[in-house]
Tab-separated table of C-alpha atoms and ligand atoms in Angstrom:
chain	number	residue	atom	x	y	z
A	1	MET	CA	5.428	32.996	-16.285
A	2	LEU	CA	4.120	29.388	-15.577
A	3	ARG	CA	1.582	29.523	-12.696
A	4	VAL	CA	1.753	26.726	-10.462
A	5	GLY	CA	-1.016	26.217	-7.757
A	6	TYR	CA	-0.303	24.067	-4.643
A	7	PRO	CA	-2.226	23.450	-1.451
A	8	ALA	CA	-1.694	26.248	0.928
A	9	VAL	CA	-1.336	23.612	3.759
A	10	ILE	CA	1.970	22.514	2.328
A	11	ALA	CA	4.918	24.388	3.775
A	12	ALA	CA	6.429	26.589	1.088
A	13	GLU	CA	10.034	25.514	2.166
A	14	LEU	CA	9.154	22.024	0.753
A	15	LEU	CA	8.981	23.582	-2.693
A	16	ARG	CA	12.644	24.743	-2.800
A	17	ASP	CA	13.503	22.189	-5.413
A	18	PHE	CA	10.978	23.570	-7.786
A	19	PRO	CA	12.390	25.299	-10.983
A	20	GLN	CA	13.145	29.030	-11.055
A	21	GLY	CA	11.086	31.316	-13.182
A	22	ILE	CA	7.624	30.004	-12.160
A	23	GLU	CA	4.931	31.554	-10.014
A	24	LEU	CA	3.945	29.467	-6.996
A	25	ILE	CA	0.419	30.020	-5.883
A	26	PRO	CA	-0.744	28.792	-2.455
A	27	LEU	CA	-4.470	27.636	-2.897
A	28	PRO	CA	-6.950	27.270	-0.094
A	29	ASP	CA	-9.489	24.328	0.136
A	30	GLN	CA	-12.363	26.673	-0.955
A	31	LEU	CA	-12.308	29.425	-3.654
A	32	ASP	CA	-15.057	31.900	-4.268
A	33	HIS	CA	-13.607	33.198	-7.592
A	34	ASP	CA	-11.912	31.632	-10.666
A	35	ILE	CA	-8.163	31.516	-10.850
A	36	ASP	CA	-5.718	31.145	-13.665
A	37	ILE	CA	-3.407	28.136	-13.045
A	38	ASP	CA	-1.126	26.361	-15.665
A	39	VAL	CA	-0.021	23.606	-13.352
A	40	TRP	CA	-1.878	22.293	-10.374
A	41	ILE	CA	-0.616	20.112	-7.418
A	42	PRO	CA	-3.868	18.955	-5.788
A	43	ASP	CA	-4.255	18.345	-2.095
A	44	PRO	CA	-3.625	14.532	-1.544
A	45	TYR	CA	-6.995	14.009	-0.161
A	46	PRO	CA	-9.282	13.981	-3.160
A	47	ALA	CA	-12.497	15.062	-1.168
A	48	ARG	CA	-10.553	18.336	-0.456
A	49	ALA	CA	-8.953	18.793	-3.850
A	50	ILE	CA	-11.959	18.322	-5.887
A	51	GLN	CA	-13.767	21.243	-4.371
A	52	ILE	CA	-11.703	23.915	-6.144
A	53	VAL	CA	-11.591	22.162	-9.626
A	54	PRO	CA	-14.445	24.186	-11.145
A	55	ARG	CA	-12.563	27.429	-10.250
A	56	LEU	CA	-9.353	26.588	-12.040
A	57	ARG	CA	-8.891	28.146	-15.497
A	58	GLY	CA	-6.265	27.165	-18.116
A	59	LEU	CA	-5.151	24.102	-16.536
A	60	ARG	CA	-2.603	22.179	-18.524
A	61	LEU	CA	-0.699	19.856	-16.226
A	62	VAL	CA	-1.692	18.057	-12.933
A	63	LEU	CA	1.217	16.902	-10.681
A	64	SER	CA	-0.332	14.473	-8.158
A	65	LEU	CA	1.550	13.784	-5.016
A	66	MET	CA	-0.171	10.373	-4.925
A	67	ALA	CA	0.349	7.077	-6.808
A	68	GLY	CA	-3.344	6.574	-7.269
A	69	THR	CA	-4.919	9.181	-9.685
A	70	GLU	CA	-8.216	7.538	-10.398
A	71	TRP	CA	-10.303	10.587	-9.501
A	72	ILE	CA	-8.291	13.256	-11.576
A	73	PRO	CA	-9.172	12.436	-15.266
A	74	GLY	CA	-12.893	12.666	-14.631
A	75	ALA	CA	-12.506	15.991	-12.614
A	76	VAL	CA	-10.077	17.874	-15.041
A	77	GLY	CA	-11.012	16.219	-18.374
A	78	PRO	CA	-8.862	14.912	-21.417
A	79	HIS	CA	-7.284	18.100	-22.314
A	80	VAL	CA	-4.871	18.099	-19.289
A	81	THR	CA	-1.752	16.039	-18.805
A	82	ILE	CA	-1.666	14.170	-15.407
A	83	CYS	CA	1.345	12.912	-13.647
A	84	ASN	CA	1.478	10.754	-10.459
A	85	ALA	CA	4.261	10.456	-7.812
A	86	HIS	CA	5.150	6.960	-8.626
A	87	GLY	CA	7.762	5.650	-6.262
A	88	ALA	CA	7.073	8.225	-3.506
A	89	HIS	CA	5.263	5.467	-1.356
A	90	ASN	CA	7.836	2.796	-2.022
A	91	ILE	CA	9.932	2.943	1.035
A	92	SER	CA	7.046	3.550	3.693
A	93	THR	CA	4.774	0.870	2.133
A	94	ALA	CA	7.632	-1.759	1.891
A	95	GLU	CA	8.633	-1.108	5.511
A	96	TRP	CA	4.877	-1.528	6.473
A	97	THR	CA	4.791	-4.761	4.737
A	98	VAL	CA	7.877	-6.149	6.307
A	99	SER	CA	6.801	-4.880	9.753
A	100	ALA	CA	3.351	-6.544	9.501
A	101	ILE	CA	4.875	-9.942	8.421
A	102	LEU	CA	7.214	-9.790	11.428
A	103	ALA	CA	4.580	-8.549	13.828
A	104	MET	CA	2.263	-11.377	12.905
A	105	LEU	CA	5.023	-14.115	13.049
A	106	LYS	CA	6.138	-12.813	16.401
A	107	HIS	CA	2.533	-12.624	17.581
A	108	PHE	CA	2.758	-8.975	18.598
A	109	PRO	CA	-1.042	-8.351	18.462
A	110	PHE	CA	-1.462	-11.214	21.125
A	111	TYR	CA	1.402	-9.780	23.248
A	112	LEU	CA	0.033	-6.349	23.188
A	113	ASP	CA	-3.094	-7.682	24.648
A	114	VAL	CA	-1.071	-9.565	27.287
A	115	GLN	CA	0.699	-6.430	28.032
A	116	ARG	CA	-2.582	-4.510	28.337
A	117	SER	CA	-4.012	-7.182	30.704
A	118	GLY	CA	-0.927	-7.063	32.878
A	119	GLN	CA	-0.779	-10.847	33.046
A	120	TRP	CA	2.700	-12.367	32.404
A	121	LYS	CA	1.456	-15.876	32.790
A	122	ARG	CA	-0.870	-15.448	29.591
A	123	ARG	CA	2.281	-15.873	27.577
A	124	PHE	CA	1.588	-19.715	27.745
A	125	GLU	CA	-1.586	-19.010	25.645
A	126	ALA	CA	0.877	-18.260	22.794
A	127	SER	CA	1.891	-21.907	22.478
A	128	ALA	CA	-1.747	-23.033	22.023
A	129	ASN	CA	-2.503	-20.082	19.624
A	130	TYR	CA	0.426	-21.159	17.616
A	131	ALA	CA	-0.630	-24.867	17.486
A	132	ALA	CA	-4.152	-23.854	16.608
A	133	ILE	CA	-3.425	-21.654	13.628
A	134	THR	CA	-0.516	-23.485	12.181
A	135	GLY	CA	-1.847	-27.034	12.805
A	136	ASP	CA	1.487	-27.898	14.147
A	137	ALA	CA	0.698	-30.729	16.581
A	138	ARG	CA	4.328	-31.776	17.408
A	139	PRO	CA	4.987	-31.910	21.201
A	140	LEU	CA	7.440	-29.041	21.102
A	141	TYR	CA	9.378	-28.244	24.212
A	142	PRO	CA	10.187	-25.555	25.432
A	143	PRO	CA	6.794	-24.134	24.357
A	144	VAL	CA	6.622	-22.251	21.152
A	145	MET	CA	5.833	-18.561	21.798
A	146	LEU	CA	7.118	-16.949	18.599
A	147	GLU	CA	7.858	-17.951	15.047
A	148	GLU	CA	10.780	-17.087	12.520
A	149	LEU	CA	10.479	-15.474	9.203
A	150	THR	CA	13.890	-16.732	8.217
A	151	GLY	CA	13.670	-19.636	5.688
A	152	LYS	CA	10.017	-19.182	5.089
A	153	THR	CA	8.556	-19.082	1.562
A	154	VAL	CA	7.037	-15.692	0.609
A	155	LEU	CA	4.858	-15.230	-2.431
A	156	MET	CA	4.574	-11.765	-3.718
A	157	VAL	CA	1.918	-10.857	-6.083
A	158	GLY	CA	2.976	-7.719	-7.938
A	159	TYR	CA	6.643	-7.029	-8.641
A	160	GLY	CA	6.744	-3.301	-9.337
A	161	GLY	CA	8.473	-0.480	-7.431
A	162	ILE	CA	7.196	-1.479	-3.951
A	163	GLY	CA	7.553	-5.092	-4.509
A	164	LYS	CA	11.255	-4.715	-5.356
A	165	GLN	CA	11.705	-2.559	-2.134
A	166	ILE	CA	9.997	-5.434	-0.174
A	167	GLU	CA	12.412	-7.978	-1.782
A	168	ARG	CA	15.411	-5.814	-0.755
A	169	MET	CA	14.163	-5.515	2.722
A	170	LEU	CA	13.561	-9.197	3.056
A	171	ALA	CA	16.857	-10.268	1.707
A	172	PRO	CA	18.544	-10.569	5.174
A	173	PHE	CA	15.938	-13.073	6.138
A	174	ASN	CA	16.944	-15.510	3.427
A	175	VAL	CA	13.410	-16.345	2.525
A	176	GLU	CA	12.443	-18.257	-0.562
A	177	LEU	CA	10.697	-15.570	-2.793
A	178	LEU	CA	8.244	-16.504	-5.358
A	179	ARG	CA	7.254	-13.438	-7.523
A	180	VAL	CA	4.077	-13.052	-9.511
A	181	ALA	CA	3.305	-10.230	-12.110
A	182	ARG	CA	1.208	-9.727	-15.162
A	183	SER	CA	3.926	-10.977	-17.500
A	184	VAL	CA	6.385	-13.739	-17.017
A	185	ARG	CA	10.126	-12.993	-17.006
A	186	ALA	CA	13.568	-14.320	-15.980
A	187	ASN	CA	16.555	-13.022	-13.930
A	188	PRO	CA	15.012	-12.813	-11.435
A	189	GLN	CA	12.259	-15.396	-12.160
A	190	VAL	CA	8.817	-13.848	-12.230
A	191	HIS	CA	5.646	-16.039	-12.693
A	192	ALA	CA	2.728	-15.053	-14.669
A	193	VAL	CA	-0.460	-14.434	-12.710
A	194	SER	CA	-2.033	-17.393	-14.460
A	195	GLU	CA	0.380	-19.492	-12.310
A	196	LEU	CA	-0.956	-18.021	-9.038
A	197	ASP	CA	-3.111	-21.011	-7.941
A	198	SER	CA	-0.219	-23.506	-8.416
A	199	LEU	CA	2.110	-21.242	-6.346
A	200	LEU	CA	-0.185	-20.620	-3.394
A	201	PRO	CA	0.109	-24.045	-1.657
A	202	ARG	CA	3.868	-23.373	-1.341
A	203	ALA	CA	3.559	-19.975	0.365
A	204	GLN	CA	3.645	-19.465	4.155
A	205	VAL	CA	3.350	-15.710	3.531
A	206	VAL	CA	1.389	-14.141	0.592
A	207	VAL	CA	1.911	-10.403	0.009
A	208	LEU	CA	-0.337	-8.487	-2.300
A	209	ILE	CA	1.214	-5.315	-3.891
A	210	LEU	CA	-0.343	-4.855	-7.231
A	211	PRO	CA	-2.874	-2.192	-8.525
A	212	LEU	CA	-6.489	-2.548	-8.398
A	213	THR	CA	-7.759	-3.214	-11.906
A	214	ALA	CA	-10.583	-5.089	-13.617
A	215	ASP	CA	-8.193	-8.108	-13.652
A	216	SER	CA	-7.035	-7.998	-10.144
A	217	HIS	CA	-10.489	-7.384	-8.520
A	218	GLY	CA	-11.309	-10.355	-6.363
A	219	LEU	CA	-7.969	-12.086	-7.360
A	220	ILE	CA	-7.872	-13.645	-3.858
A	221	GLY	CA	-11.250	-15.361	-3.212
A	222	SER	CA	-12.381	-18.500	-1.428
A	223	ARG	CA	-10.725	-20.795	-3.883
A	224	GLN	CA	-7.319	-19.135	-3.573
A	225	ILE	CA	-7.674	-18.967	0.212
A	226	ALA	CA	-8.564	-22.661	0.330
A	227	LEU	CA	-5.155	-23.236	-1.641
A	228	MET	CA	-3.041	-21.566	1.051
A	229	PRO	CA	-1.516	-23.744	3.595
A	230	GLN	CA	-3.108	-23.929	7.094
A	231	GLY	CA	-2.201	-20.930	9.045
A	232	ALA	CA	-0.661	-18.958	6.001
A	233	LEU	CA	-0.351	-15.267	6.421
A	234	LEU	CA	-2.145	-13.038	3.776
A	235	VAL	CA	-0.728	-9.533	3.686
A	236	ASN	CA	-2.533	-6.916	1.668
A	237	ALA	CA	-0.806	-3.564	1.326
A	238	ALA	CA	-2.340	-2.924	-2.087
A	239	ARG	CA	-6.175	-2.165	-2.312
A	240	GLY	CA	-9.032	-3.809	-0.510
A	241	PRO	CA	-11.139	-5.189	-3.369
A	242	ILE	CA	-8.298	-7.397	-4.544
A	243	VAL	CA	-9.416	-9.656	-1.855
A	244	ASP	CA	-13.027	-10.959	-1.440
A	245	THR	CA	-13.835	-9.644	2.074
A	246	ASN	CA	-16.600	-12.079	2.770
A	247	ALA	CA	-14.248	-15.127	1.943
A	248	LEU	CA	-11.586	-13.636	4.119
A	249	VAL	CA	-13.899	-13.005	7.107
A	250	GLU	CA	-15.014	-16.574	6.885
A	251	ALA	CA	-11.518	-17.982	6.598
A	252	LEU	CA	-10.340	-15.912	9.566
A	253	ASN	CA	-13.162	-16.961	11.700
A	254	GLN	CA	-12.603	-20.577	10.880
A	255	GLY	CA	-9.001	-20.151	11.829
A	256	ARG	CA	-7.862	-21.133	8.338
A	257	ILE	CA	-5.414	-18.443	7.635
A	258	ARG	CA	-4.069	-15.231	9.198
A	259	ALA	CA	-3.922	-11.821	7.642
A	260	ALA	CA	-2.386	-8.250	7.930
A	261	LEU	CA	-4.267	-5.603	6.173
A	262	ASP	CA	-3.584	-1.944	5.574
A	263	VAL	CA	-6.409	-1.729	3.055
A	264	THR	CA	-10.005	-3.119	3.173
A	265	ASP	CA	-13.107	-3.348	1.161
A	266	PRO	CA	-15.055	-1.109	1.979
A	267	GLU	CA	-13.067	1.787	3.118
A	268	PRO	CA	-13.507	3.384	5.494
A	269	LEU	CA	-14.451	0.076	7.349
A	270	PRO	CA	-17.643	0.794	9.246
A	271	GLU	CA	-17.573	0.381	12.983
A	272	GLU	CA	-19.880	-2.609	12.960
A	273	HIS	CA	-17.908	-4.464	10.128
A	274	PRO	CA	-17.229	-8.158	11.041
A	275	LEU	CA	-13.653	-7.800	9.974
A	276	TRP	CA	-12.682	-5.605	13.043
A	277	ARG	CA	-13.532	-8.673	15.261
A	278	CYS	CA	-11.839	-11.378	13.297
A	279	PRO	CA	-9.162	-13.399	15.044
A	280	ASN	CA	-5.539	-13.636	13.756
A	281	LEU	CA	-5.714	-10.316	12.002
A	282	LEU	CA	-3.669	-7.245	12.231
A	283	LEU	CA	-5.477	-4.178	10.640
A	284	THR	CA	-4.221	-0.582	10.014
A	285	PRO	CA	-6.554	2.027	8.461
A	286	HIS	CA	-4.739	2.483	5.061
A	287	VAL	CA	-1.726	4.207	6.487
A	288	ALA	CA	1.094	2.165	5.017
A	289	GLY	CA	2.339	4.874	2.455
A	290	SER	CA	2.569	7.498	5.187
A	291	SER	CA	5.824	8.866	6.816
A	292	PRO	CA	7.376	12.221	7.455
A	293	GLN	CA	9.611	11.477	4.340
A	294	PHE	CA	6.542	11.157	2.056
A	295	ALA	CA	5.793	14.945	1.422
A	296	PRO	CA	9.389	16.015	0.641
A	297	ARG	CA	9.858	12.837	-1.637
A	298	SER	CA	6.616	13.389	-3.590
A	299	LEU	CA	7.281	17.077	-3.952
A	300	SER	CA	10.764	16.303	-5.237
A	301	THR	CA	9.216	13.839	-7.757
A	302	ALA	CA	6.852	16.659	-8.750
A	303	ALA	CA	9.673	19.181	-9.167
A	304	GLY	CA	11.614	16.725	-11.451
A	305	GLU	CA	8.538	16.301	-13.493
A	306	LEU	CA	7.790	20.049	-13.735
A	307	ARG	CA	11.443	20.619	-14.827
A	308	ARG	CA	11.135	18.147	-17.659
A	309	TYR	CA	7.800	19.673	-18.677
A	310	ILE	CA	9.366	23.191	-18.893
A	311	ASP	CA	12.388	21.758	-20.781
A	312	GLY	CA	10.189	19.926	-23.288
A	313	GLN	CA	11.646	16.570	-22.146
A	314	PRO	CA	9.627	13.318	-21.919
A	315	LEU	CA	7.706	13.067	-18.749
A	316	GLU	CA	8.383	10.024	-16.501
A	317	ASN	CA	5.150	9.641	-14.597
A	318	ALA	CA	2.554	10.619	-16.967
A	319	VAL	CA	-0.730	8.599	-16.552
A	320	GLN	CA	-2.722	10.791	-19.075
A	321	LEU	CA	-1.319	12.829	-21.844
A	322	ALA	CA	-3.450	15.800	-22.956
A	323	LEU	CA	-5.400	15.241	-26.063
B	1	NAP	N1	-1.337	0.847	1.319
B	1	NAP	C1	-0.810	1.963	0.822
B	1	NAP	O1	-0.786	2.945	1.482
B	1	NAP	C2	-0.254	1.927	-0.585
B	1	NAP	C3	0.792	2.987	-1.000
B	1	NAP	C4	1.239	2.890	-2.225
B	1	NAP	C5	0.794	1.923	-3.186
B	1	NAP	N2	-0.215	1.150	-2.838
B	1	NAP	C6	-0.719	0.069	-3.777
B	1	NAP	O2	0.313	-0.711	-4.236
B	1	NAP	C7	0.191	-1.026	-5.632
B	1	NAP	C8	1.539	-1.333	-6.229
B	1	NAP	O3	2.450	-0.223	-6.305
B	1	NAP	P1	3.692	-0.147	-7.050
B	1	NAP	O4	4.071	1.222	-7.008
B	1	NAP	O5	4.622	-1.156	-6.645
B	1	NAP	O6	3.147	-0.367	-8.590
B	1	NAP	P2	3.880	-0.787	-9.973
B	1	NAP	O7	5.240	-0.374	-9.877
B	1	NAP	O8	3.096	-0.045	-10.981
B	1	NAP	O9	3.934	-2.371	-10.051
B	1	NAP	C9	2.762	-3.023	-10.167
B	1	NAP	C10	3.076	-4.429	-10.175
B	1	NAP	O10	1.831	-5.238	-10.179
B	1	NAP	C11	1.780	-6.158	-11.228
B	1	NAP	N3	0.375	-6.365	-11.760
B	1	NAP	C12	-0.380	-5.421	-12.203
B	1	NAP	N4	-1.607	-5.983	-12.428
B	1	NAP	C13	-1.505	-7.288	-12.079
B	1	NAP	C14	-2.425	-8.405	-12.194
B	1	NAP	N5	-3.640	-8.340	-12.589
B	1	NAP	N6	-1.997	-9.617	-11.704
B	1	NAP	C15	-0.773	-9.680	-11.149
B	1	NAP	N7	0.103	-8.676	-11.157
B	1	NAP	C16	-0.229	-7.527	-11.585
B	1	NAP	C17	2.622	-5.560	-12.395
B	1	NAP	O11	3.019	-6.493	-13.201
B	1	NAP	P3	4.081	-6.105	-14.496
B	1	NAP	O12	5.370	-5.989	-13.761
B	1	NAP	O13	4.017	-7.487	-15.374
B	1	NAP	O14	3.584	-4.935	-15.147
B	1	NAP	C18	3.691	-4.904	-11.465
B	1	NAP	O15	4.673	-5.859	-11.194
B	1	NAP	C19	-0.358	0.336	-6.148
B	1	NAP	O16	-1.146	0.286	-7.324
B	1	NAP	C20	-1.305	0.891	-5.107
B	1	NAP	O17	-2.600	0.236	-5.144
B	1	NAP	C21	-0.800	0.919	-1.591
C-alpha cells in the first residue's frame, strides 16, 4: 500500500479527495526515528519541512503545495519525482494584484493615514499629492482626490496562469492591456521580453508576474524605471529580485514612480530597510497567494496528481522527473 506522508498540522478532512487504497501518515515537524514514505507532501514552509528530510526512507514522489519548489531538488536528490501545485495561487494572487492597483489609484494608503489622524480636512492634501506624483499641472476643479483605472494602459510582464487571471479580472475596467512573455505570439498579442523597453513608456501601470530566473533577475532596473512615465505604478506580485531594489528606492524617494509590492529583495525585509519609509508605496509582506481557499485548492491539485501517478498517467505538474 502506497504510504503518503503529510504535515500533521493539515486537517485530515482536507485530504478527503485523495485516492482510496493509500495509507495517509501525519508527520510532525521533528522526527527522532526513520520512517518509510513513498509520497511526501511537505509542509509549505521550507524551514519546517526540511527538518524531517533526513528521516524519510524510500521516497519516490514529492507533491508540493506551493508553486515554488526551488529548495526541494537539493533536499531530496535527483531520484525523486517532484510536482508543484501550479495554479493553486492564481485566484488569490490575481485578486491581490487588482486590489493593489485600485488601492494605489484610489490613494487608499493616504486615506488610511487621514482616517488614523481623524482630520477630515486633510483630504485636500490628496490634490497636491496627485499633482506631485503624476505631474498633472492642469488647474483641475473640483480638486482631484482619486484616480480611475478605467481606460489606463496596463503592461503585464509574464502571461502565465496568474497573468491570465489578472487579465480576466481587469476586463470590466476596459484597460488597454500590453502583454509580455518570453516568447512572442498572437491572439491575444503577446510581446517578447526583448520589446519591454519600447513598451514601458506607454504604461501607466506595470505588473510583474513572472518567475525569478537568471533572465528575469534585475529585469527592472534604473533604465527601465526611467522609461516609465512620471507617476506610473509598478506592481510586483512575483519575486523581489526581479526589481533592482536600490534603483526602486531611489525612484520612489525622488517621486518618479509609485509602487505596490508583495515581494521584496531581501525577504524578510529588515526593520531598518529604507524601502519601509519610501513615499508612494504600498507594501505587503509576501501574502498575495494566501487565502482560506489555498489549502483545499492545492491539496485537490496534489490529489489529482497522486491519482495520475497511481494510474500510470502522465503527471501535469512535474518540475523534476526521477532519474
Ligand atoms: N506573491 C505571491 O504570493 C506569489 C504567489 C504565486 C506566484 N508568485 C510568482 O508569480 C510567478 C508567476 O506565476 P504563474 O503561475 O503565472 O507562472 P507561469 O504560469 O509559469 O507563467 C509564467 C509567465 O512568465 C513568463 N516568463 C518567464 N520568464 C520570463 C522572462 N525572463 N521574461 C518575461 N517573461 C517571462 C512566461 O513566458 P512564456 O509564456 O513565454 O513561457 C509565462 O508567461 C511565479 O513564478 C511566482 O514567482 C507569487
